[in-house]
Each structure stands twice: as C-alpha cells, then as structure tokens.
Amino acid sequence: MPNLVPPVKTVEEAEAYRERILQHVPEGVQFDPRMVLYFTDHTPPSEVLKIKQSAHVNAIKLYPAGATTNSDNGVSDIRKVYAVLEQLEKHQVPLLLHGEVTHSHVDIFDREKRFLDEVLSPILKQFPKLKVVLEHITTSDAAQFVLEQDRNIAATITPQHLLFNRNDMLVGGIKPHFYCLPILKRQSHQKTLLEVATSGNPKFFLGTDSAPHAQNAKENACGCAGCYSAPTAIELYAQAFDQVGKIERLEGFASFFGADFYGLPRNTSSITLVKEDQVIPESFDYLENQKIIPLHAGKTIHWRKV
C-alpha cells in the first residue's frame, strides 16, 4: 500500500519503493510485490496511462482525506478527481477504495454505508464501467452493494472482520490491537461477511490490510488504526472458513479470485495447511527496543502452515 510518509504518488516513486522492498527479500525467496499509487487531489490524469503501461504497478488507492492512517494527503472531494476517474474507466485500471466518509458528525459505525450511498453510488452512475475494489469491507450493506453490482465491482475482506466483531474490541475493556479502520462492526455484519467470503463468489477475495504498527503506537491515548496479521494471516482465514464448514472454498478466496480480477496470472506454486494447533506469538521484535503485537496474540488457532 502507498500510504507511506511521504506517500507514493507516481509510478516512478512506486518503482523505487518496490526496489527498496526487494532489497530485504531473503536470498532464494520468490517475491513479486504488486504496487499501488496514492490518489490525491492533484493526481494528474496522465498518470493513469503510466499505471496501465507499468510492469509492476497495478492500481491506485483512494483514501478519503483523514479516513485512516497516513491519509492526510487523500482525496478531499471526489468531484475534484473526475478527470482521473474518467481515465481509470477508459484504461480499466482498478480503483481501490477505503470506503468511508469522514464527516465529523457521522457516527463511526455508519461511515461505510454513508460512503456507499453518498460517494460510490454517484461515481458508478457517472462511470459505470469503472473497475473498483472496495477494500476491507466491514458491513452487510457493503456486501449487498457488491452483490448487486456488475462484475467490475469487487471487495476484499480481512481476517479480523471474519473472526471478530466490536464486542471483541470493547467488552471487558478496550483492546487496542483490535482497533482498525473501518472499525469492527456488529456480530450480524460479521456473519454476513463470513457468508459472502465463503460462498465461492469471485467478487470477494483476500485482503489482509495488515498494518505493522509498533506496540507503543497502538497502546496510547491516540492509538493508531491497524491490525498486524501478516505472519499468520492464511491460518486465521483458514480458521474462519473452517468454523463455518467451508474450508474447501479458501483456495479460491485466497489464491484465485483476486488475481483473476486484476488480470494477473495465478501463482503456480502452493503452500500446505494442516489442521494442527498453534499459539500465535505474544509479540515480534520490531526496530530498536520496540515490539509489534500481532492479531490474536497469545491465542491458540487450529491451523498451521507447513
């Protein structure tokens, strides 16, 4: 994702970021990072063709200004970027959305639905062939919205939104390592997300939204948003699919549907999961004298990657 400080706003910057990532890949490990640009009020329409022609950059991400971590440079008013949206539709470059409004008077639990009604629906009327991924959806409203659209609209779902709801974050005291944006919602929304994720519908696929925030950045009076799931994400998804008896549908959700939507080749290599208990580590070392607390730290899950 491109929401660094400073943000990754051009194809040239994305290619440079990719090279920095590749410098840390262990020898012998195959890793081909796919890059995304940060959509701002000032993104030139000409940058869209550069994305289309790039070998490594595949999409552009719209963060409404102020919606989440490092989103200050995000789009302040969708009407300012219609010229870019026109080019995205023309070249079929995917638009990735953090789907929330940011008005201070709107309840945080209603912000996703309000985005669908007030922002995305008008966009799709203006640009009906726009290729859109609603990233990390959290509500039954978003799931139903995606189901009702044509094949050019898809969504990703995180492990935390399949396994947990706002009770897990709030009951018995606030648990900052469950805090992410969009925020965890009611159990009824969690149930719907599980249903669509495990349905085999190719409109829904894996998107961890894993965020490696240090413990001291999460556990303070203004804790940052994001859950760190990367080390055990696939096992957490397996747990979610298995608990509703749909483990056989994990492969499509995790490995096929996203690649197909983006027009990328499916991976030919594979991993193996076994149903075997493992305890998620309490923490991971991070930078100097800092730690990261992973999602579901210290808890036992019933799947392991071998």
PDB file of C-alpha atoms in Angstrom:
ATOM      1  CA  MET A   1       0.000   0.000   0.000  1.00  0.00           C
ATOM      2  CA  PRO A   2       1.187   3.524  -0.801  1.00  0.00           C
ATOM      3  CA  ASN A   3       0.243   5.414   2.393  1.00  0.00           C
ATOM      4  CA  LEU A   4       3.809   5.985   3.489  1.00  0.00           C
ATOM      5  CA  VAL A   5       5.255   9.240   4.782  1.00  0.00           C
ATOM      6  CA  PRO A   6       5.645  10.769   2.247  1.00  0.00           C
ATOM      7  CA  PRO A   7       3.036   8.932   0.133  1.00  0.00           C
ATOM      8  CA  VAL A   8       3.848   7.015  -3.056  1.00  0.00           C
ATOM      9  CA  LYS A   9       2.106   9.187  -5.645  1.00  0.00           C
ATOM     10  CA  THR A  10       3.707   8.357  -9.015  1.00  0.00           C
ATOM     11  CA  VAL A  11       4.721   5.278 -10.965  1.00  0.00           C
ATOM     12  CA  GLU A  12       8.344   6.363 -10.654  1.00  0.00           C
ATOM     13  CA  GLU A  13       8.037   6.547  -6.853  1.00  0.00           C
ATOM     14  CA  ALA A  14       6.288   3.166  -6.767  1.00  0.00           C
ATOM     15  CA  GLU A  15       9.084   1.534  -8.755  1.00  0.00           C
ATOM     16  CA  ALA A  16      11.650   2.999  -6.346  1.00  0.00           C
ATOM     17  CA  TYR A  17       9.626   1.741  -3.368  1.00  0.00           C
ATOM     18  CA  ARG A  18       9.491  -1.722  -4.934  1.00  0.00           C
ATOM     19  CA  GLU A  19      13.272  -1.760  -5.245  1.00  0.00           C
ATOM     20  CA  ARG A  20      13.613  -0.882  -1.552  1.00  0.00           C
ATOM     21  CA  ILE A  21      11.288  -3.779  -0.685  1.00  0.00           C
ATOM     22  CA  LEU A  22      13.230  -6.239  -2.840  1.00  0.00           C
ATOM     23  CA  GLN A  23      16.459  -5.348  -1.052  1.00  0.00           C
ATOM     24  CA  HIS A  24      15.039  -7.033   2.061  1.00  0.00           C
ATOM     25  CA  VAL A  25      13.831 -10.262   0.434  1.00  0.00           C
ATOM     26  CA  PRO A  26      15.938 -13.227   1.648  1.00  0.00           C
ATOM     27  CA  GLU A  27      18.061 -14.930  -0.981  1.00  0.00           C
ATOM     28  CA  GLY A  28      16.241 -17.766  -2.693  1.00  0.00           C
ATOM     29  CA  VAL A  29      12.764 -16.445  -1.825  1.00  0.00           C
ATOM     30  CA  GLN A  30      10.471 -15.629  -4.744  1.00  0.00           C
ATOM     31  CA  PHE A  31       8.545 -12.418  -4.125  1.00  0.00           C
ATOM     32  CA  ASP A  32       6.969 -10.150  -6.723  1.00  0.00           C
ATOM     33  CA  PRO A  33       5.391  -7.158  -4.960  1.00  0.00           C
ATOM     34  CA  ARG A  34       2.487  -5.503  -6.777  1.00  0.00           C
ATOM     35  CA  MET A  35       2.473  -1.745  -6.342  1.00  0.00           C
ATOM     36  CA  VAL A  36      -0.318   0.806  -5.915  1.00  0.00           C
ATOM     37  CA  LEU A  37      -0.337   4.604  -6.200  1.00  0.00           C
ATOM     38  CA  TYR A  38      -1.742   7.018  -3.643  1.00  0.00           C
ATOM     39  CA  PHE A  39      -4.646   9.004  -5.140  1.00  0.00           C
ATOM     40  CA  THR A  40      -4.583  12.711  -4.236  1.00  0.00           C
ATOM     41  CA  ASP A  41      -6.499  15.818  -5.265  1.00  0.00           C
ATOM     42  CA  HIS A  42      -3.545  16.593  -7.537  1.00  0.00           C
ATOM     43  CA  THR A  43      -3.001  13.243  -9.284  1.00  0.00           C
ATOM     44  CA  PRO A  44      -2.691  14.088 -12.988  1.00  0.00           C
ATOM     45  CA  PRO A  45      -4.938  12.123 -15.360  1.00  0.00           C
ATOM     46  CA  SER A  46      -1.835  11.315 -17.418  1.00  0.00           C
ATOM     47  CA  GLU A  47      -0.518   9.131 -14.558  1.00  0.00           C
ATOM     48  CA  VAL A  48      -3.249   6.542 -15.265  1.00  0.00           C
ATOM     49  CA  LEU A  49      -1.751   5.544 -18.618  1.00  0.00           C
ATOM     50  CA  LYS A  50       1.618   5.152 -16.891  1.00  0.00           C
ATOM     51  CA  ILE A  51      -0.007   2.702 -14.474  1.00  0.00           C
ATOM     52  CA  LYS A  52      -1.527   0.796 -17.370  1.00  0.00           C
ATOM     53  CA  GLN A  53       1.856   0.527 -19.071  1.00  0.00           C
ATOM     54  CA  SER A  54       3.795  -0.363 -15.912  1.00  0.00           C
ATOM     55  CA  ALA A  55       5.080  -3.889 -15.330  1.00  0.00           C
ATOM     56  CA  HIS A  56       4.697  -3.653 -11.554  1.00  0.00           C
ATOM     57  CA  VAL A  57       2.084  -1.001 -10.685  1.00  0.00           C
ATOM     58  CA  ASN A  58      -1.461  -2.339 -10.900  1.00  0.00           C
ATOM     59  CA  ALA A  59      -3.890   0.108  -9.295  1.00  0.00           C
ATOM     60  CA  ILE A  60      -4.491   3.384  -7.500  1.00  0.00           C
ATOM     61  CA  LYS A  61      -5.776   3.701  -3.930  1.00  0.00           C
ATOM     62  CA  LEU A  62      -8.243   6.362  -2.821  1.00  0.00           C
ATOM     63  CA  TYR A  63      -8.141   7.239   0.861  1.00  0.00           C
ATOM     64  CA  PRO A  64     -10.692   9.925   1.753  1.00  0.00           C
ATOM     65  CA  ALA A  65      -8.638  12.630   3.463  1.00  0.00           C
ATOM     66  CA  GLY A  66      -8.487  11.901   7.187  1.00  0.00           C
ATOM     67  CA  ALA A  67     -10.114   8.465   6.958  1.00  0.00           C
ATOM     68  CA  THR A  68      -7.269   6.302   8.281  1.00  0.00           C
ATOM     69  CA  THR A  69      -3.534   6.099   8.996  1.00  0.00           C
ATOM     70  CA  ASN A  70      -1.447   8.458   6.832  1.00  0.00           C
ATOM     71  CA  SER A  71      -4.463   9.615   4.825  1.00  0.00           C
ATOM     72  CA  ASP A  72      -3.920  13.358   5.202  1.00  0.00           C
ATOM     73  CA  ASN A  73      -2.946  13.601   1.533  1.00  0.00           C
ATOM     74  CA  GLY A  74      -6.049  11.723   0.408  1.00  0.00           C
ATOM     75  CA  VAL A  75      -8.858  12.953  -1.818  1.00  0.00           C
ATOM     76  CA  SER A  76     -10.801  15.763  -0.135  1.00  0.00           C
ATOM     77  CA  ASP A  77     -13.726  15.870  -2.596  1.00  0.00           C
ATOM     78  CA  ILE A  78     -14.468  13.207  -5.188  1.00  0.00           C
ATOM     79  CA  ARG A  79     -15.671  15.862  -7.641  1.00  0.00           C
ATOM     80  CA  LYS A  80     -12.122  17.209  -7.875  1.00  0.00           C
ATOM     81  CA  VAL A  81     -10.814  13.994  -9.433  1.00  0.00           C
ATOM     82  CA  TYR A  82     -13.443  13.145 -12.055  1.00  0.00           C
ATOM     83  CA  ALA A  83     -10.875  13.637 -14.829  1.00  0.00           C
ATOM     84  CA  VAL A  84      -8.737  10.903 -13.280  1.00  0.00           C
ATOM     85  CA  LEU A  85     -11.747   8.606 -12.803  1.00  0.00           C
ATOM     86  CA  GLU A  86     -12.547   9.042 -16.491  1.00  0.00           C
ATOM     87  CA  GLN A  87      -9.066   7.787 -17.390  1.00  0.00           C
ATOM     88  CA  LEU A  88      -9.307   4.907 -14.912  1.00  0.00           C
ATOM     89  CA  GLU A  89     -12.526   3.786 -16.582  1.00  0.00           C
ATOM     90  CA  LYS A  90     -11.061   4.202 -20.062  1.00  0.00           C
ATOM     91  CA  HIS A  91      -7.912   2.175 -19.341  1.00  0.00           C
ATOM     92  CA  GLN A  92      -9.587  -0.275 -16.915  1.00  0.00           C
ATOM     93  CA  VAL A  93      -7.099   0.478 -14.158  1.00  0.00           C
ATOM     94  CA  PRO A  94      -8.556  -0.658 -10.812  1.00  0.00           C
ATOM     95  CA  LEU A  95      -9.610   1.967  -8.296  1.00  0.00           C
ATOM     96  CA  LEU A  96      -9.098   0.709  -4.737  1.00  0.00           C
ATOM     97  CA  LEU A  97     -11.272   2.370  -2.118  1.00  0.00           C
ATOM     98  CA  HIS A  98     -11.137   2.909   1.587  1.00  0.00           C
ATOM     99  CA  GLY A  99     -14.897   3.209   1.705  1.00  0.00           C
ATOM    100  CA  GLU A 100     -15.788   5.640   4.488  1.00  0.00           C
ATOM    101  CA  VAL A 101     -16.960   9.203   4.689  1.00  0.00           C
ATOM    102  CA  THR A 102     -15.031  11.385   7.103  1.00  0.00           C
ATOM    103  CA  HIS A 103     -17.591  13.972   8.226  1.00  0.00           C
ATOM    104  CA  SER A 104     -17.217  14.507  11.978  1.00  0.00           C
ATOM    105  CA  HIS A 105     -20.970  14.386  12.562  1.00  0.00           C
ATOM    106  CA  VAL A 106     -21.353  10.902  11.044  1.00  0.00           C
ATOM    107  CA  ASP A 107     -21.215   8.026  13.536  1.00  0.00           C
ATOM    108  CA  ILE A 108     -18.097   5.915  13.011  1.00  0.00           C
ATOM    109  CA  PHE A 109     -20.224   2.752  12.685  1.00  0.00           C
ATOM    110  CA  ASP A 110     -22.256   4.333   9.856  1.00  0.00           C
ATOM    111  CA  ARG A 111     -19.438   5.749   7.762  1.00  0.00           C
ATOM    112  CA  GLU A 112     -19.128   2.828   5.370  1.00  0.00           C
ATOM    113  CA  LYS A 113     -22.810   2.797   4.443  1.00  0.00           C
ATOM    114  CA  ARG A 114     -22.831   6.560   4.015  1.00  0.00           C
ATOM    115  CA  PHE A 115     -19.869   6.254   1.624  1.00  0.00           C
ATOM    116  CA  LEU A 116     -21.753   3.720  -0.480  1.00  0.00           C
ATOM    117  CA  ASP A 117     -24.848   5.900  -0.653  1.00  0.00           C
ATOM    118  CA  GLU A 118     -23.283   9.341  -0.979  1.00  0.00           C
ATOM    119  CA  VAL A 119     -19.988   8.777  -2.795  1.00  0.00           C
ATOM    120  CA  LEU A 120     -19.698   5.439  -4.570  1.00  0.00           C
ATOM    121  CA  SER A 121     -23.217   5.200  -5.986  1.00  0.00           C
ATOM    122  CA  PRO A 122     -22.944   8.600  -7.743  1.00  0.00           C
ATOM    123  CA  ILE A 123     -19.465   7.677  -9.045  1.00  0.00           C
ATOM    124  CA  LEU A 124     -20.784   4.482 -10.628  1.00  0.00           C
ATOM    125  CA  LYS A 125     -23.666   6.335 -12.243  1.00  0.00           C
ATOM    126  CA  GLN A 126     -21.145   8.681 -13.836  1.00  0.00           C
ATOM    127  CA  PHE A 127     -18.577   5.947 -14.625  1.00  0.00           C
ATOM    128  CA  PRO A 128     -20.495   2.647 -14.879  1.00  0.00           C
ATOM    129  CA  LYS A 129     -17.555   0.613 -16.249  1.00  0.00           C
ATOM    130  CA  LEU A 130     -15.086   1.779 -13.606  1.00  0.00           C
ATOM    131  CA  LYS A 131     -13.197  -1.173 -12.140  1.00  0.00           C
ATOM    132  CA  VAL A 132     -13.475  -0.914  -8.348  1.00  0.00           C
ATOM    133  CA  VAL A 133     -12.275  -2.876  -5.336  1.00  0.00           C
ATOM    134  CA  LEU A 134     -13.958  -1.913  -2.085  1.00  0.00           C
ATOM    135  CA  GLU A 135     -11.135  -2.817   0.246  1.00  0.00           C
ATOM    136  CA  HIS A 136     -11.612  -4.367   3.705  1.00  0.00           C
ATOM    137  CA  ILE A 137     -15.407  -4.151   3.762  1.00  0.00           C
ATOM    138  CA  THR A 138     -16.985  -4.411   7.207  1.00  0.00           C
ATOM    139  CA  THR A 139     -20.783  -4.349   6.826  1.00  0.00           C
ATOM    140  CA  SER A 140     -23.632  -6.336   5.364  1.00  0.00           C
ATOM    141  CA  ASP A 141     -24.510  -3.123   3.499  1.00  0.00           C
ATOM    142  CA  ALA A 142     -21.199  -3.250   1.615  1.00  0.00           C
ATOM    143  CA  ALA A 143     -21.521  -6.974   0.926  1.00  0.00           C
ATOM    144  CA  GLN A 144     -25.005  -6.487  -0.508  1.00  0.00           C
ATOM    145  CA  PHE A 145     -23.877  -3.484  -2.539  1.00  0.00           C
ATOM    146  CA  VAL A 146     -21.122  -5.545  -4.197  1.00  0.00           C
ATOM    147  CA  LEU A 147     -23.506  -8.419  -4.884  1.00  0.00           C
ATOM    148  CA  GLU A 148     -25.892  -6.058  -6.672  1.00  0.00           C
ATOM    149  CA  GLN A 149     -23.250  -4.571  -8.996  1.00  0.00           C
ATOM    150  CA  ASP A 150     -21.792  -5.826 -12.262  1.00  0.00           C
ATOM    151  CA  ARG A 151     -18.599  -7.865 -12.420  1.00  0.00           C
ATOM    152  CA  ASN A 152     -16.438  -4.731 -12.413  1.00  0.00           C
ATOM    153  CA  ILE A 153     -17.078  -4.247  -8.672  1.00  0.00           C
ATOM    154  CA  ALA A 154     -15.345  -6.488  -6.121  1.00  0.00           C
ATOM    155  CA  ALA A 155     -14.353  -6.403  -2.452  1.00  0.00           C
ATOM    156  CA  THR A 156     -11.687  -7.663  -0.097  1.00  0.00           C
ATOM    157  CA  ILE A 157     -12.249  -8.869   3.459  1.00  0.00           C
ATOM    158  CA  THR A 158      -9.726  -9.017   6.299  1.00  0.00           C
ATOM    159  CA  PRO A 159      -9.237 -11.890   8.764  1.00  0.00           C
ATOM    160  CA  GLN A 160     -10.230  -9.668  11.696  1.00  0.00           C
ATOM    161  CA  HIS A 161     -13.594  -8.807  10.175  1.00  0.00           C
ATOM    162  CA  LEU A 162     -14.346 -12.504   9.609  1.00  0.00           C
ATOM    163  CA  LEU A 163     -13.267 -13.662  13.078  1.00  0.00           C
ATOM    164  CA  PHE A 164     -14.208 -10.777  15.352  1.00  0.00           C
ATOM    165  CA  ASN A 165     -16.779  -8.061  15.984  1.00  0.00           C
ATOM    166  CA  ARG A 166     -16.960  -4.928  18.093  1.00  0.00           C
ATOM    167  CA  ASN A 167     -17.659  -6.928  21.273  1.00  0.00           C
ATOM    168  CA  ASP A 168     -14.185  -8.450  20.962  1.00  0.00           C
ATOM    169  CA  MET A 169     -12.724  -4.948  20.865  1.00  0.00           C
ATOM    170  CA  LEU A 170     -14.826  -3.321  23.602  1.00  0.00           C
ATOM    171  CA  VAL A 171     -16.254  -5.815  26.097  1.00  0.00           C
ATOM    172  CA  GLY A 172     -14.182  -6.117  29.277  1.00  0.00           C
ATOM    173  CA  GLY A 173     -12.058  -3.099  28.395  1.00  0.00           C
ATOM    174  CA  ILE A 174     -10.789  -1.520  25.196  1.00  0.00           C
ATOM    175  CA  LYS A 175      -8.378  -3.791  23.304  1.00  0.00           C
ATOM    176  CA  PRO A 176      -6.311  -1.528  21.053  1.00  0.00           C
ATOM    177  CA  HIS A 177      -4.874  -4.334  18.914  1.00  0.00           C
ATOM    178  CA  PHE A 178      -8.369  -5.000  17.532  1.00  0.00           C
ATOM    179  CA  TYR A 179      -8.711  -1.353  16.512  1.00  0.00           C
ATOM    180  CA  CYS A 180      -8.620  -0.872  12.745  1.00  0.00           C
ATOM    181  CA  LEU A 181     -10.414   1.269  10.193  1.00  0.00           C
ATOM    182  CA  PRO A 182     -13.040   0.666   9.047  1.00  0.00           C
ATOM    183  CA  ILE A 183     -13.782  -0.350  12.623  1.00  0.00           C
ATOM    184  CA  LEU A 184     -15.144  -3.753  13.678  1.00  0.00           C
ATOM    185  CA  LYS A 185     -18.935  -3.798  13.472  1.00  0.00           C
ATOM    186  CA  ARG A 186     -21.867  -5.778  14.932  1.00  0.00           C
ATOM    187  CA  GLN A 187     -21.948  -9.567  15.021  1.00  0.00           C
ATOM    188  CA  SER A 188     -24.695  -9.507  12.364  1.00  0.00           C
ATOM    189  CA  HIS A 189     -22.308  -7.796   9.931  1.00  0.00           C
ATOM    190  CA  GLN A 190     -19.567 -10.301  10.767  1.00  0.00           C
ATOM    191  CA  LYS A 191     -21.980 -13.133   9.975  1.00  0.00           C
ATOM    192  CA  THR A 192     -22.790 -11.675   6.537  1.00  0.00           C
ATOM    193  CA  LEU A 193     -19.101 -11.178   5.727  1.00  0.00           C
ATOM    194  CA  LEU A 194     -18.448 -14.827   6.560  1.00  0.00           C
ATOM    195  CA  GLU A 195     -21.310 -15.870   4.309  1.00  0.00           C
ATOM    196  CA  VAL A 196     -20.070 -13.972   1.260  1.00  0.00           C
ATOM    197  CA  ALA A 197     -16.390 -14.765   1.825  1.00  0.00           C
ATOM    198  CA  THR A 198     -17.105 -18.496   1.982  1.00  0.00           C
ATOM    199  CA  SER A 199     -19.740 -18.500  -0.770  1.00  0.00           C
ATOM    200  CA  GLY A 200     -17.330 -19.102  -3.641  1.00  0.00           C
ATOM    201  CA  ASN A 201     -18.436 -15.842  -5.287  1.00  0.00           C
ATOM    202  CA  PRO A 202     -15.373 -14.444  -7.126  1.00  0.00           C
ATOM    203  CA  LYS A 203     -16.375 -10.870  -6.281  1.00  0.00           C
ATOM    204  CA  PHE A 204     -14.934 -11.413  -2.773  1.00  0.00           C
ATOM    205  CA  PHE A 205     -11.299 -12.195  -2.096  1.00  0.00           C
ATOM    206  CA  LEU A 206      -8.491 -11.953   0.421  1.00  0.00           C
ATOM    207  CA  GLY A 207      -7.137  -8.607   1.560  1.00  0.00           C
ATOM    208  CA  THR A 208      -5.418  -8.641   4.942  1.00  0.00           C
ATOM    209  CA  ASP A 209      -4.930  -4.887   5.418  1.00  0.00           C
ATOM    210  CA  SER A 210      -2.130  -5.994   7.763  1.00  0.00           C
ATOM    211  CA  ALA A 211      -0.523  -2.985   9.457  1.00  0.00           C
ATOM    212  CA  PRO A 212       2.810  -3.301  11.335  1.00  0.00           C
ATOM    213  CA  HIS A 213       2.331  -0.594  13.942  1.00  0.00           C
ATOM    214  CA  ALA A 214       4.652  -0.717  16.944  1.00  0.00           C
ATOM    215  CA  GLN A 215       3.163  -1.556  20.338  1.00  0.00           C
ATOM    216  CA  ASN A 216       3.745   1.937  21.702  1.00  0.00           C
ATOM    217  CA  ALA A 217       1.865   3.444  18.734  1.00  0.00           C
ATOM    218  CA  LYS A 218      -1.147   1.214  19.404  1.00  0.00           C
ATOM    219  CA  GLU A 219      -1.225   1.369  23.200  1.00  0.00           C
ATOM    220  CA  ASN A 220      -1.527   5.090  23.870  1.00  0.00           C
ATOM    221  CA  ALA A 221      -4.137   7.774  24.268  1.00  0.00           C
ATOM    222  CA  CYS A 222      -4.410   8.173  20.493  1.00  0.00           C
ATOM    223  CA  GLY A 223      -3.683   4.662  19.308  1.00  0.00           C
ATOM    224  CA  CYS A 224      -3.220   4.255  15.559  1.00  0.00           C
ATOM    225  CA  ALA A 225      -5.536   2.087  13.487  1.00  0.00           C
ATOM    226  CA  GLY A 226      -4.499  -1.267  12.059  1.00  0.00           C
ATOM    227  CA  CYS A 227      -4.155  -4.943  12.927  1.00  0.00           C
ATOM    228  CA  TYR A 228      -0.949  -6.892  12.301  1.00  0.00           C
ATOM    229  CA  SER A 229      -1.956 -10.246  10.838  1.00  0.00           C
ATOM    230  CA  ALA A 230       0.749 -10.941   8.242  1.00  0.00           C
ATOM    231  CA  PRO A 231       2.665 -13.792   9.991  1.00  0.00           C
ATOM    232  CA  THR A 232      -0.446 -15.971  10.457  1.00  0.00           C
ATOM    233  CA  ALA A 233      -2.989 -14.409   8.089  1.00  0.00           C
ATOM    234  CA  ILE A 234      -3.645 -17.506   5.992  1.00  0.00           C
ATOM    235  CA  GLU A 235      -4.112 -19.631   9.108  1.00  0.00           C
ATOM    236  CA  LEU A 236      -6.559 -17.058  10.520  1.00  0.00           C
ATOM    237  CA  TYR A 237      -8.542 -17.183   7.288  1.00  0.00           C
ATOM    238  CA  ALA A 238      -8.492 -20.992   7.464  1.00  0.00           C
ATOM    239  CA  GLN A 239      -9.884 -20.790  10.980  1.00  0.00           C
ATOM    240  CA  ALA A 240     -12.713 -18.534   9.788  1.00  0.00           C
ATOM    241  CA  PHE A 241     -13.610 -20.733   6.806  1.00  0.00           C
ATOM    242  CA  ASP A 242     -13.368 -23.935   8.833  1.00  0.00           C
ATOM    243  CA  GLN A 243     -15.620 -22.688  11.602  1.00  0.00           C
ATOM    244  CA  VAL A 244     -18.484 -22.462   9.096  1.00  0.00           C
ATOM    245  CA  GLY A 245     -17.584 -25.733   7.366  1.00  0.00           C
ATOM    246  CA  LYS A 246     -16.278 -24.158   4.131  1.00  0.00           C
ATOM    247  CA  ILE A 247     -12.534 -24.807   4.246  1.00  0.00           C
ATOM    248  CA  GLU A 248     -12.615 -26.159   0.684  1.00  0.00           C
ATOM    249  CA  ARG A 249     -13.505 -22.647  -0.553  1.00  0.00           C
ATOM    250  CA  LEU A 250     -10.464 -20.957   0.957  1.00  0.00           C
ATOM    251  CA  GLU A 251      -8.238 -21.599  -2.065  1.00  0.00           C
ATOM    252  CA  GLY A 252     -10.415 -19.604  -4.451  1.00  0.00           C
ATOM    253  CA  PHE A 253     -10.820 -16.732  -1.985  1.00  0.00           C
ATOM    254  CA  ALA A 254      -7.111 -16.614  -1.142  1.00  0.00           C
ATOM    255  CA  SER A 255      -5.412 -17.527  -4.405  1.00  0.00           C
ATOM    256  CA  PHE A 256      -7.626 -17.279  -7.484  1.00  0.00           C
ATOM    257  CA  PHE A 257     -10.294 -14.582  -7.366  1.00  0.00           C
ATOM    258  CA  GLY A 258      -8.045 -11.588  -6.666  1.00  0.00           C
ATOM    259  CA  ALA A 259      -5.552 -12.482  -9.388  1.00  0.00           C
ATOM    260  CA  ASP A 260      -8.394 -13.031 -11.848  1.00  0.00           C
ATOM    261  CA  PHE A 261      -9.995  -9.663 -11.068  1.00  0.00           C
ATOM    262  CA  TYR A 262      -6.700  -7.824 -11.516  1.00  0.00           C
ATOM    263  CA  GLY A 263      -5.912  -9.725 -14.712  1.00  0.00           C
ATOM    264  CA  LEU A 264      -2.762 -11.211 -13.219  1.00  0.00           C
ATOM    265  CA  PRO A 265      -1.597 -14.823 -13.690  1.00  0.00           C
ATOM    266  CA  ARG A 266      -2.445 -17.218 -10.907  1.00  0.00           C
ATOM    267  CA  ASN A 267       0.514 -18.449  -8.893  1.00  0.00           C
ATOM    268  CA  THR A 268       1.633 -21.932  -9.859  1.00  0.00           C
ATOM    269  CA  SER A 269       3.418 -22.655  -6.571  1.00  0.00           C
ATOM    270  CA  SER A 270       1.469 -23.657  -3.464  1.00  0.00           C
ATOM    271  CA  ILE A 271       1.518 -23.825   0.315  1.00  0.00           C
ATOM    272  CA  THR A 272       0.088 -26.532   2.546  1.00  0.00           C
ATOM    273  CA  LEU A 273      -2.119 -26.002   5.587  1.00  0.00           C
ATOM    274  CA  VAL A 274      -2.734 -28.721   8.166  1.00  0.00           C
ATOM    275  CA  LYS A 275      -5.326 -28.776  10.923  1.00  0.00           C
ATOM    276  CA  GLU A 276      -2.987 -28.563  13.860  1.00  0.00           C
ATOM    277  CA  ASP A 277      -2.985 -26.229  16.852  1.00  0.00           C
ATOM    278  CA  GLN A 278      -0.517 -23.388  17.091  1.00  0.00           C
ATOM    279  CA  VAL A 279      -0.186 -20.485  19.506  1.00  0.00           C
ATOM    280  CA  ILE A 280       0.176 -17.059  17.907  1.00  0.00           C
ATOM    281  CA  PRO A 281       3.246 -15.338  19.389  1.00  0.00           C
ATOM    282  CA  GLU A 282       2.673 -12.714  22.048  1.00  0.00           C
ATOM    283  CA  SER A 283       4.869 -10.248  20.130  1.00  0.00           C
ATOM    284  CA  PHE A 284       7.541  -9.802  17.480  1.00  0.00           C
ATOM    285  CA  ASP A 285      10.700  -7.722  17.775  1.00  0.00           C
ATOM    286  CA  TYR A 286      10.469  -4.535  15.719  1.00  0.00           C
ATOM    287  CA  LEU A 287      13.106  -1.890  15.144  1.00  0.00           C
ATOM    288  CA  GLU A 288      15.204  -0.834  18.131  1.00  0.00           C
ATOM    289  CA  ASN A 289      13.677  -1.695  21.522  1.00  0.00           C
ATOM    290  CA  GLN A 290      10.175  -1.924  20.026  1.00  0.00           C
ATOM    291  CA  LYS A 291       7.693  -4.735  19.525  1.00  0.00           C
ATOM    292  CA  ILE A 292       4.647  -5.471  17.379  1.00  0.00           C
ATOM    293  CA  ILE A 293       1.658  -7.245  18.904  1.00  0.00           C
ATOM    294  CA  PRO A 294       0.031  -9.493  16.292  1.00  0.00           C
ATOM    295  CA  LEU A 295      -3.684 -10.036  15.831  1.00  0.00           C
ATOM    296  CA  HIS A 296      -4.982 -12.607  18.357  1.00  0.00           C
ATOM    297  CA  ALA A 297      -1.645 -12.616  20.178  1.00  0.00           C
ATOM    298  CA  GLY A 298      -1.116 -15.497  22.590  1.00  0.00           C
ATOM    299  CA  LYS A 299      -4.240 -17.331  21.439  1.00  0.00           C
ATOM    300  CA  THR A 300      -4.459 -20.847  20.026  1.00  0.00           C
ATOM    301  CA  ILE A 301      -5.676 -21.313  16.464  1.00  0.00           C
ATOM    302  CA  HIS A 302      -6.300 -24.669  14.834  1.00  0.00           C
ATOM    303  CA  TRP A 303      -4.450 -24.384  11.536  1.00  0.00           C
ATOM    304  CA  ARG A 304      -0.746 -24.317  10.700  1.00  0.00           C
ATOM    305  CA  LYS A 305       1.218 -23.677   7.524  1.00  0.00           C
ATOM    306  CA  VAL A 306       3.813 -26.401   6.828  1.00  0.00           C
TER     307      VAL A 306
END
